[in-house]
Structure formats: structure tokens, C-alpha cells
PDB file of C-alpha atoms in Angstrom:
ATOM      1  CA  MET T 928      38.102  -2.511  -0.111  1.00  0.00           C
ATOM      2  CA  SER T 929      40.816   0.816  -0.411  1.00  0.00           C
ATOM      3  CA  ALA T 930      40.938   3.366  -3.093  1.00  0.00           C
ATOM      4  CA  LYS T 931      44.745   1.721  -3.865  1.00  0.00           C
ATOM      5  CA  ASP T 932      43.141  -2.014  -3.813  1.00  0.00           C
ATOM      6  CA  ASP T 933      40.712  -0.536  -6.119  1.00  0.00           C
ATOM      7  CA  ALA T 934      43.604   1.447  -8.178  1.00  0.00           C
ATOM      8  CA  LEU T 935      44.724  -2.232  -8.867  1.00  0.00           C
ATOM      9  CA  ILE T 936      41.804  -3.685 -10.588  1.00  0.00           C
ATOM     10  CA  ILE T 937      40.965  -1.028 -11.847  1.00  0.00           C
ATOM     11  CA  ARG T 938      45.046  -1.669 -13.696  1.00  0.00           C
ATOM     12  CA  ASN T 939      45.026  -5.754 -14.148  1.00  0.00           C
ATOM     13  CA  LEU T 940      40.879  -5.224 -15.414  1.00  0.00           C
ATOM     14  CA  ILE T 941      42.547  -2.469 -18.050  1.00  0.00           C
ATOM     15  CA  GLN T 942      45.699  -4.625 -18.384  1.00  0.00           C
ATOM     16  CA  SER T 943      43.447  -7.567 -19.686  1.00  0.00           C
ATOM     17  CA  LEU T 944      41.231  -5.220 -21.801  1.00  0.00           C
ATOM     18  CA  GLU T 945      44.183  -4.319 -23.763  1.00  0.00           C
ATOM     19  CA  ALA T 946      45.084  -7.393 -24.407  1.00  0.00           C
ATOM     20  CA  ASN T 947      41.820  -7.918 -25.650  1.00  0.00           C
ATOM     21  CA  LEU T 948      42.021  -5.422 -27.590  1.00  0.00           C
ATOM     22  CA  SER T 949      44.933  -6.662 -29.204  1.00  0.00           C
ATOM     23  CA  GLU T 950      43.849 -10.474 -29.772  1.00  0.00           C
ATOM     24  CA  LEU T 951      40.843  -8.388 -31.802  1.00  0.00           C
ATOM     25  CA  ASP T 952      43.165  -6.354 -33.950  1.00  0.00           C
ATOM     26  CA  ILE T 953      44.583  -9.619 -35.427  1.00  0.00           C
ATOM     27  CA  GLU T 954      41.454 -10.846 -36.298  1.00  0.00           C
ATOM     28  CA  LEU T 955      40.110  -7.828 -38.143  1.00  0.00           C
ATOM     29  CA  GLY T 956      41.953  -8.752 -40.890  1.00  0.00           C
ATOM     30  CA  GLU T 957      41.025 -11.907 -40.755  1.00  0.00           C
ATOM     31  CA  GLU T 958      36.592 -11.713 -41.019  1.00  0.00           C
ATOM     32  CA  ALA T 959      34.857 -11.062 -44.166  1.00  0.00           C
ATOM     33  CA  PRO T 960      34.057  -7.378 -44.309  1.00  0.00           C
ATOM     34  CA  LEU T 961      30.587  -6.750 -42.617  1.00  0.00           C
ATOM     35  CA  GLU T 962      32.141  -8.855 -40.382  1.00  0.00           C
ATOM     36  CA  SER T 963      35.231  -6.040 -39.783  1.00  0.00           C
ATOM     37  CA  SER T 964      32.667  -3.394 -39.475  1.00  0.00           C
ATOM     38  CA  ARG T 965      31.265  -5.286 -36.609  1.00  0.00           C
ATOM     39  CA  LEU T 966      34.424  -5.946 -35.163  1.00  0.00           C
ATOM     40  CA  ASP T 967      35.395  -2.506 -35.314  1.00  0.00           C
ATOM     41  CA  ASN T 968      32.837  -1.175 -33.467  1.00  0.00           C
ATOM     42  CA  VAL T 969      33.410  -3.467 -30.338  1.00  0.00           C
ATOM     43  CA  GLU T 970      37.213  -2.289 -31.029  1.00  0.00           C
ATOM     44  CA  ARG T 971      35.712   1.153 -30.162  1.00  0.00           C
ATOM     45  CA  ILE T 972      33.771   0.490 -28.022  1.00  0.00           C
ATOM     46  CA  LEU T 973      36.792  -1.378 -25.363  1.00  0.00           C
ATOM     47  CA  GLN T 974      39.116   1.175 -26.795  1.00  0.00           C
ATOM     48  CA  ASN T 975      36.353   3.791 -24.955  1.00  0.00           C
ATOM     49  CA  ALA T 976      36.690   1.705 -22.054  1.00  0.00           C
ATOM     50  CA  ILE T 977      39.974   1.637 -21.272  1.00  0.00           C
ATOM     51  CA  LYS T 978      40.244   5.509 -21.346  1.00  0.00           C
ATOM     52  CA  GLU T 979      37.577   6.047 -18.933  1.00  0.00           C
ATOM     53  CA  LEU T 980      39.110   2.831 -16.403  1.00  0.00           C
ATOM     54  CA  LYS T 981      42.525   4.847 -17.007  1.00  0.00           C
ATOM     55  CA  ALA T 982      40.963   8.137 -16.285  1.00  0.00           C
ATOM     56  CA  LEU T 983      39.685   6.417 -13.103  1.00  0.00           C
ATOM     57  CA  ILE T 984      43.058   5.858 -11.598  1.00  0.00           C
ATOM     58  CA  GLU T 985      45.077   8.159 -13.551  1.00  0.00           C
ATOM     59  CA  PRO T 986      42.939  12.031 -13.402  1.00  0.00           C
ATOM     60  CA  GLU T 987      44.664  14.531 -16.166  1.00  0.00           C
ATOM     61  CA  ASN T 988      46.472  17.279 -15.209  1.00  0.00           C
ATOM     62  CA  ASP T 989      43.883  20.280 -16.251  1.00  0.00           C
ATOM     63  CA  LEU T 990      41.616  19.482 -13.519  1.00  0.00           C
ATOM     64  CA  PRO T 991      41.634  21.400 -10.523  1.00  0.00           C
TER      65      PRO T 991
END
């Protein structure tokens, strides 16, 4: 696999995670308070995963 193939796979994974995160946002309002805190944790984990994956294919501008 080339770096270009890897970047494409990562972009597809990011899109999938973002879609799942959107669905999770809808469910957050429908759950009991205890379940909501668990879903909040899952949401935070997904957001961090998306951030890390984006960093792999879109390096920050301030890096040398």
C-alpha cells in the first residue's frame, strides 16, 4: 500500500466515525441521565479518535 492509499483509508474512517458521532448526538437526548454520561464518554473518545486520525493526514502548520 502506498501513502496515498493509507490517506484514503484514513479519510474514509474519519467520515465513518463522524457519521457515527452524528448519530450518537441524536441519541444523547433520548437516554436516561446515567446512560447519557456513558454516551458522553463515548462521544469524547470518538472525537479524540477523529482528531488523531486527521492529524495523521493533515499535519499541523506549526510543525517544522
